[in-house]
Amino acid sequence: MEMAVQDFHHLTCSIHLVLRFKDSQGSSARAASSVLELIGSEEVEAIIGTITSPEATLISEIEKTTRDMPIISLTSSPSILPTYRLPFFLQMANDIKVNIQCIAAIVNYFQGRKVTAIYQDNNDFITGTVITLLSDSLRVVGSEIDHHLCFPPQSSVSEHNGAIEQELRKLRSNSSRVFILVLYTVRYLDFREG
C-alpha cells in the first residue's frame, strides 16, 4: 500500500495521502474498534482494509459519519448481508463462492471423494457459511467433507498449542488424503509440526 501511495504522490502534486495502519489480529471487534478509534482521532476520508460487510455495517451503525465514507474491503468474505445500507462499501476481492467452486473442481479433477476441512472456530456467521458453501460445492462434484478439524479461536491458541499439534498428528492416520484449509489467522500458519 505504501508503494501505491508513493506512486500516487509522484503522479499528483495537489493531493497528499497519509496512511494509518491498524492490525485487528483477525478480530472483528478489534477491526471495528480500530476504525472507530481512527475516525475519532484522525481526519479520515476513506477506509481500506480487510473489513467485512458485517463489520462495516456495525461501524456505520455506531458511527453515523461513516455512512458516506468509502470503505474499500480487500477481504473475500461471502457477500451474505445486503450492502444497500452501505452505498459506499466496495468489496475488491473475488466472491468467495467462486473460489470455493474452484477448490471443489480441483478436488474433483484429482478424484478426491472425501476431504478434511481444517478451520478455526470463530463462532461467527461467516465460518458456518463458508463451511456450508464448501460442503455444497463438494457435493455437486460427488465429494464430501469426511472430517472436520476445527481449531479453537485465536484468543485461546496459546492455551491449546499441544492440543493443536495432537490433532494435526491424528490427520496422518486419517483415510482422507485431501486437506482443505478453510479459515485461519496468521498464528495458525505456523503449524510446521503437523
PDB file of C-alpha atoms in Angstrom:
ATOM      1  CA  MET A   1       0.000   0.000   0.000  1.00  0.00           C
ATOM      2  CA  GLU A   2       2.851   2.342   0.800  1.00  0.00           C
ATOM      3  CA  MET A   3       4.279   1.858  -2.689  1.00  0.00           C
ATOM      4  CA  ALA A   4       0.888   2.632  -4.229  1.00  0.00           C
ATOM      5  CA  VAL A   5       0.700   5.855  -2.212  1.00  0.00           C
ATOM      6  CA  GLN A   6       4.217   6.816  -3.357  1.00  0.00           C
ATOM      7  CA  ASP A   7       3.212   6.218  -6.978  1.00  0.00           C
ATOM      8  CA  PHE A   8       0.083   8.304  -6.431  1.00  0.00           C
ATOM      9  CA  HIS A   9       2.169  11.159  -4.991  1.00  0.00           C
ATOM     10  CA  HIS A  10       4.511  11.059  -7.995  1.00  0.00           C
ATOM     11  CA  LEU A  11       1.541  11.386 -10.345  1.00  0.00           C
ATOM     12  CA  THR A  12      -0.342  14.118  -8.483  1.00  0.00           C
ATOM     13  CA  CYS A  13       1.092  17.003  -6.536  1.00  0.00           C
ATOM     14  CA  SER A  14      -2.168  18.503  -5.337  1.00  0.00           C
ATOM     15  CA  ILE A  15      -3.363  15.677  -3.075  1.00  0.00           C
ATOM     16  CA  HIS A  16      -1.336  14.211  -0.237  1.00  0.00           C
ATOM     17  CA  LEU A  17      -2.387  10.825   1.120  1.00  0.00           C
ATOM     18  CA  VAL A  18      -1.446   9.675   4.606  1.00  0.00           C
ATOM     19  CA  LEU A  19      -1.893   6.047   5.595  1.00  0.00           C
ATOM     20  CA  ARG A  20      -2.670   4.990   9.142  1.00  0.00           C
ATOM     21  CA  PHE A  21      -2.217   1.277   9.830  1.00  0.00           C
ATOM     22  CA  LYS A  22      -4.064  -0.752  12.450  1.00  0.00           C
ATOM     23  CA  ASP A  23      -3.800  -4.512  12.986  1.00  0.00           C
ATOM     24  CA  SER A  24      -7.068  -6.171  14.012  1.00  0.00           C
ATOM     25  CA  GLN A  25      -5.279  -9.522  14.525  1.00  0.00           C
ATOM     26  CA  GLY A  26      -8.217 -11.287  12.917  1.00  0.00           C
ATOM     27  CA  SER A  27     -10.742  -9.987  15.443  1.00  0.00           C
ATOM     28  CA  SER A  28     -13.967  -8.352  14.239  1.00  0.00           C
ATOM     29  CA  ALA A  29     -14.237  -6.406  17.485  1.00  0.00           C
ATOM     30  CA  ARG A  30     -10.691  -5.062  17.091  1.00  0.00           C
ATOM     31  CA  ALA A  31     -11.350  -4.162  13.447  1.00  0.00           C
ATOM     32  CA  ALA A  32     -14.433  -2.136  14.370  1.00  0.00           C
ATOM     33  CA  SER A  33     -12.686  -0.595  17.375  1.00  0.00           C
ATOM     34  CA  SER A  34      -9.640   0.377  15.283  1.00  0.00           C
ATOM     35  CA  VAL A  35     -11.787   2.077  12.651  1.00  0.00           C
ATOM     36  CA  LEU A  36     -13.778   3.967  15.285  1.00  0.00           C
ATOM     37  CA  GLU A  37     -10.548   4.998  17.027  1.00  0.00           C
ATOM     38  CA  LEU A  38      -9.085   6.323  13.768  1.00  0.00           C
ATOM     39  CA  ILE A  39     -12.264   8.220  12.933  1.00  0.00           C
ATOM     40  CA  GLY A  40     -12.268   9.776  16.401  1.00  0.00           C
ATOM     41  CA  SER A  41      -8.613  10.819  16.404  1.00  0.00           C
ATOM     42  CA  GLU A  42      -7.747  11.482  12.752  1.00  0.00           C
ATOM     43  CA  GLU A  43      -9.302  13.173   9.751  1.00  0.00           C
ATOM     44  CA  VAL A  44     -10.339  10.032   7.876  1.00  0.00           C
ATOM     45  CA  GLU A  45     -11.505  10.301   4.271  1.00  0.00           C
ATOM     46  CA  ALA A  46     -11.681   6.572   3.437  1.00  0.00           C
ATOM     47  CA  ILE A  47     -11.114   3.164   4.978  1.00  0.00           C
ATOM     48  CA  ILE A  48      -9.161   0.448   3.168  1.00  0.00           C
ATOM     49  CA  GLY A  49      -8.614  -2.948   4.719  1.00  0.00           C
ATOM     50  CA  THR A  50      -9.871  -6.419   5.405  1.00  0.00           C
ATOM     51  CA  ILE A  51     -13.168  -5.164   6.740  1.00  0.00           C
ATOM     52  CA  THR A  52     -16.082  -7.497   6.137  1.00  0.00           C
ATOM     53  CA  SER A  53     -19.592  -6.411   5.271  1.00  0.00           C
ATOM     54  CA  PRO A  54     -20.911  -7.217   8.787  1.00  0.00           C
ATOM     55  CA  GLU A  55     -18.055  -5.208  10.345  1.00  0.00           C
ATOM     56  CA  ALA A  56     -18.745  -2.244   8.043  1.00  0.00           C
ATOM     57  CA  THR A  57     -22.437  -2.422   8.944  1.00  0.00           C
ATOM     58  CA  LEU A  58     -21.610  -2.442  12.655  1.00  0.00           C
ATOM     59  CA  ILE A  59     -19.229   0.500  12.259  1.00  0.00           C
ATOM     60  CA  SER A  60     -21.835   2.529  10.342  1.00  0.00           C
ATOM     61  CA  GLU A  61     -24.472   1.812  12.993  1.00  0.00           C
ATOM     62  CA  ILE A  62     -22.163   3.017  15.767  1.00  0.00           C
ATOM     63  CA  GLU A  63     -20.593   5.954  13.925  1.00  0.00           C
ATOM     64  CA  LYS A  64     -23.057   7.683  11.601  1.00  0.00           C
ATOM     65  CA  THR A  65     -20.320   9.701   9.829  1.00  0.00           C
ATOM     66  CA  THR A  66     -19.054   6.517   8.155  1.00  0.00           C
ATOM     67  CA  ARG A  67     -22.263   6.061   6.161  1.00  0.00           C
ATOM     68  CA  ASP A  68     -20.979   8.344   3.402  1.00  0.00           C
ATOM     69  CA  MET A  69     -17.336   7.321   3.776  1.00  0.00           C
ATOM     70  CA  PRO A  70     -15.827   4.988   1.172  1.00  0.00           C
ATOM     71  CA  ILE A  71     -14.956   1.630   2.727  1.00  0.00           C
ATOM     72  CA  ILE A  72     -12.846  -0.495   0.408  1.00  0.00           C
ATOM     73  CA  SER A  73     -12.694  -4.093   1.570  1.00  0.00           C
ATOM     74  CA  LEU A  74      -9.846  -6.350   0.480  1.00  0.00           C
ATOM     75  CA  THR A  75     -11.373  -9.412   2.104  1.00  0.00           C
ATOM     76  CA  SER A  76     -13.048 -12.262   0.308  1.00  0.00           C
ATOM     77  CA  SER A  77     -15.702 -12.974   2.892  1.00  0.00           C
ATOM     78  CA  PRO A  78     -19.019 -14.128   1.474  1.00  0.00           C
ATOM     79  CA  SER A  79     -21.402 -11.413   0.343  1.00  0.00           C
ATOM     80  CA  ILE A  80     -24.206 -12.621   2.568  1.00  0.00           C
ATOM     81  CA  LEU A  81     -25.541  -9.456   4.086  1.00  0.00           C
ATOM     82  CA  PRO A  82     -27.141  -6.833   1.855  1.00  0.00           C
ATOM     83  CA  THR A  83     -24.959  -3.763   1.462  1.00  0.00           C
ATOM     84  CA  TYR A  84     -27.750  -1.445   0.305  1.00  0.00           C
ATOM     85  CA  ARG A  85     -27.462   0.381   3.631  1.00  0.00           C
ATOM     86  CA  LEU A  86     -23.780   0.965   2.843  1.00  0.00           C
ATOM     87  CA  PRO A  87     -23.749   2.588  -0.594  1.00  0.00           C
ATOM     88  CA  PHE A  88     -20.015   3.347  -0.318  1.00  0.00           C
ATOM     89  CA  PHE A  89     -18.920  -0.181   0.699  1.00  0.00           C
ATOM     90  CA  LEU A  90     -16.835  -1.686  -2.089  1.00  0.00           C
ATOM     91  CA  GLN A  91     -15.586  -5.259  -1.893  1.00  0.00           C
ATOM     92  CA  MET A  92     -12.482  -5.623  -4.069  1.00  0.00           C
ATOM     93  CA  ALA A  93     -11.784  -9.331  -3.600  1.00  0.00           C
ATOM     94  CA  ASN A  94     -13.408 -12.091  -5.602  1.00  0.00           C
ATOM     95  CA  ASP A  95     -16.628 -13.610  -4.397  1.00  0.00           C
ATOM     96  CA  ILE A  96     -15.652 -16.484  -2.126  1.00  0.00           C
ATOM     97  CA  LYS A  97     -18.314 -18.700  -3.731  1.00  0.00           C
ATOM     98  CA  VAL A  98     -16.273 -18.724  -6.943  1.00  0.00           C
ATOM     99  CA  ASN A  99     -13.102 -19.608  -5.032  1.00  0.00           C
ATOM    100  CA  ILE A 100     -14.851 -22.465  -3.236  1.00  0.00           C
ATOM    101  CA  GLN A 101     -16.259 -23.797  -6.510  1.00  0.00           C
ATOM    102  CA  CYS A 102     -12.698 -23.766  -7.898  1.00  0.00           C
ATOM    103  CA  ILE A 103     -11.493 -25.765  -4.897  1.00  0.00           C
ATOM    104  CA  ALA A 104     -14.295 -28.284  -5.475  1.00  0.00           C
ATOM    105  CA  ALA A 105     -13.349 -28.523  -9.161  1.00  0.00           C
ATOM    106  CA  ILE A 106      -9.721 -29.240  -8.226  1.00  0.00           C
ATOM    107  CA  VAL A 107     -10.823 -31.922  -5.749  1.00  0.00           C
ATOM    108  CA  ASN A 108     -12.982 -33.444  -8.497  1.00  0.00           C
ATOM    109  CA  TYR A 109     -10.154 -33.338 -11.057  1.00  0.00           C
ATOM    110  CA  PHE A 110      -7.924 -35.358  -8.737  1.00  0.00           C
ATOM    111  CA  GLN A 111     -10.863 -37.655  -7.896  1.00  0.00           C
ATOM    112  CA  GLY A 112     -10.860 -36.846  -4.194  1.00  0.00           C
ATOM    113  CA  ARG A 113     -14.131 -38.160  -2.848  1.00  0.00           C
ATOM    114  CA  LYS A 114     -13.563 -37.469   0.845  1.00  0.00           C
ATOM    115  CA  VAL A 115     -11.828 -34.386   2.207  1.00  0.00           C
ATOM    116  CA  THR A 116     -10.882 -32.992   5.594  1.00  0.00           C
ATOM    117  CA  ALA A 117     -11.849 -29.372   6.232  1.00  0.00           C
ATOM    118  CA  ILE A 118      -9.456 -27.554   8.572  1.00  0.00           C
ATOM    119  CA  TYR A 119     -10.680 -24.278  10.003  1.00  0.00           C
ATOM    120  CA  GLN A 120     -10.725 -22.017  13.017  1.00  0.00           C
ATOM    121  CA  ASP A 121     -13.860 -21.808  15.126  1.00  0.00           C
ATOM    122  CA  ASN A 122     -14.659 -18.118  15.311  1.00  0.00           C
ATOM    123  CA  ASN A 123     -18.246 -18.738  16.418  1.00  0.00           C
ATOM    124  CA  ASP A 124     -19.416 -16.427  13.695  1.00  0.00           C
ATOM    125  CA  PHE A 125     -21.846 -16.485  10.827  1.00  0.00           C
ATOM    126  CA  ILE A 126     -19.130 -16.354   8.165  1.00  0.00           C
ATOM    127  CA  THR A 127     -17.310 -19.507   9.324  1.00  0.00           C
ATOM    128  CA  GLY A 128     -20.509 -21.562   9.209  1.00  0.00           C
ATOM    129  CA  THR A 129     -21.451 -20.102   5.849  1.00  0.00           C
ATOM    130  CA  VAL A 130     -18.068 -20.861   4.266  1.00  0.00           C
ATOM    131  CA  ILE A 131     -18.159 -24.461   5.524  1.00  0.00           C
ATOM    132  CA  THR A 132     -21.705 -24.844   4.166  1.00  0.00           C
ATOM    133  CA  LEU A 133     -20.647 -23.394   0.785  1.00  0.00           C
ATOM    134  CA  LEU A 134     -17.694 -25.791   0.679  1.00  0.00           C
ATOM    135  CA  SER A 135     -19.877 -28.765   1.560  1.00  0.00           C
ATOM    136  CA  ASP A 136     -22.468 -27.841  -1.080  1.00  0.00           C
ATOM    137  CA  SER A 137     -19.818 -27.273  -3.773  1.00  0.00           C
ATOM    138  CA  LEU A 138     -18.134 -30.589  -2.994  1.00  0.00           C
ATOM    139  CA  ARG A 139     -21.473 -32.399  -3.114  1.00  0.00           C
ATOM    140  CA  VAL A 140     -22.080 -31.040  -6.640  1.00  0.00           C
ATOM    141  CA  VAL A 141     -18.887 -32.775  -7.843  1.00  0.00           C
ATOM    142  CA  GLY A 142     -19.579 -36.016  -5.965  1.00  0.00           C
ATOM    143  CA  SER A 143     -17.290 -35.377  -2.994  1.00  0.00           C
ATOM    144  CA  GLU A 144     -17.918 -34.695   0.672  1.00  0.00           C
ATOM    145  CA  ILE A 145     -16.309 -33.409   3.839  1.00  0.00           C
ATOM    146  CA  ASP A 146     -15.434 -36.620   5.647  1.00  0.00           C
ATOM    147  CA  HIS A 147     -13.793 -34.998   8.647  1.00  0.00           C
ATOM    148  CA  HIS A 148     -13.920 -31.544  10.244  1.00  0.00           C
ATOM    149  CA  LEU A 149     -10.837 -30.366  12.123  1.00  0.00           C
ATOM    150  CA  CYS A 150     -11.939 -27.272  13.973  1.00  0.00           C
ATOM    151  CA  PHE A 151      -9.314 -25.364  15.949  1.00  0.00           C
ATOM    152  CA  PRO A 152     -10.171 -23.056  18.868  1.00  0.00           C
ATOM    153  CA  PRO A 153     -10.433 -19.280  18.389  1.00  0.00           C
ATOM    154  CA  GLN A 154      -7.197 -17.327  18.036  1.00  0.00           C
ATOM    155  CA  SER A 155      -7.512 -15.911  21.551  1.00  0.00           C
ATOM    156  CA  SER A 156      -7.060 -19.368  23.072  1.00  0.00           C
ATOM    157  CA  VAL A 157      -4.327 -20.690  20.744  1.00  0.00           C
ATOM    158  CA  SER A 158      -1.528 -20.334  23.295  1.00  0.00           C
ATOM    159  CA  GLU A 159      -3.528 -22.401  25.777  1.00  0.00           C
ATOM    160  CA  HIS A 160      -4.111 -25.206  23.272  1.00  0.00           C
ATOM    161  CA  ASN A 161      -0.849 -25.499  21.312  1.00  0.00           C
ATOM    162  CA  GLY A 162      -0.358 -29.090  22.462  1.00  0.00           C
ATOM    163  CA  ALA A 163      -3.922 -29.999  21.501  1.00  0.00           C
ATOM    164  CA  ILE A 164      -3.465 -28.440  18.062  1.00  0.00           C
ATOM    165  CA  GLU A 165      -0.282 -30.436  17.426  1.00  0.00           C
ATOM    166  CA  GLN A 166      -2.027 -33.605  18.593  1.00  0.00           C
ATOM    167  CA  GLU A 167      -4.944 -33.025  16.206  1.00  0.00           C
ATOM    168  CA  LEU A 168      -2.586 -32.383  13.305  1.00  0.00           C
ATOM    169  CA  ARG A 169      -0.735 -35.634  14.045  1.00  0.00           C
ATOM    170  CA  LYS A 170      -4.056 -37.521  14.001  1.00  0.00           C
ATOM    171  CA  LEU A 171      -4.519 -36.407  10.399  1.00  0.00           C
ATOM    172  CA  ARG A 172      -1.687 -38.731   9.377  1.00  0.00           C
ATOM    173  CA  SER A 173      -3.852 -41.739  10.223  1.00  0.00           C
ATOM    174  CA  ASN A 174      -6.945 -40.262   8.591  1.00  0.00           C
ATOM    175  CA  SER A 175      -8.166 -42.108   5.494  1.00  0.00           C
ATOM    176  CA  SER A 176      -8.652 -38.816   3.640  1.00  0.00           C
ATOM    177  CA  ARG A 177      -5.564 -37.528   1.857  1.00  0.00           C
ATOM    178  CA  VAL A 178      -7.159 -34.238   0.802  1.00  0.00           C
ATOM    179  CA  PHE A 179      -6.969 -31.406   3.320  1.00  0.00           C
ATOM    180  CA  ILE A 180      -8.588 -28.024   2.743  1.00  0.00           C
ATOM    181  CA  LEU A 181      -7.516 -25.149   4.979  1.00  0.00           C
ATOM    182  CA  VAL A 182     -10.654 -23.039   5.015  1.00  0.00           C
ATOM    183  CA  LEU A 183     -10.383 -20.236   7.555  1.00  0.00           C
ATOM    184  CA  TYR A 184      -7.358 -19.278   9.593  1.00  0.00           C
ATOM    185  CA  THR A 185      -5.497 -16.448  11.234  1.00  0.00           C
ATOM    186  CA  VAL A 186      -1.800 -15.744  10.873  1.00  0.00           C
ATOM    187  CA  ARG A 187      -0.947 -17.662  14.057  1.00  0.00           C
ATOM    188  CA  TYR A 188      -2.282 -20.868  12.550  1.00  0.00           C
ATOM    189  CA  LEU A 189       0.073 -20.612   9.606  1.00  0.00           C
ATOM    190  CA  ASP A 190       2.943 -21.552  11.888  1.00  0.00           C
ATOM    191  CA  PHE A 191       1.995 -25.192  12.486  1.00  0.00           C
ATOM    192  CA  ARG A 192       5.052 -26.771  10.887  1.00  0.00           C
ATOM    193  CA  GLU A 193       4.831 -29.727  13.272  1.00  0.00           C
ATOM    194  CA  GLY A 194       1.678 -31.127  11.593  1.00  0.00           C
TER     195      GLY A 194
END
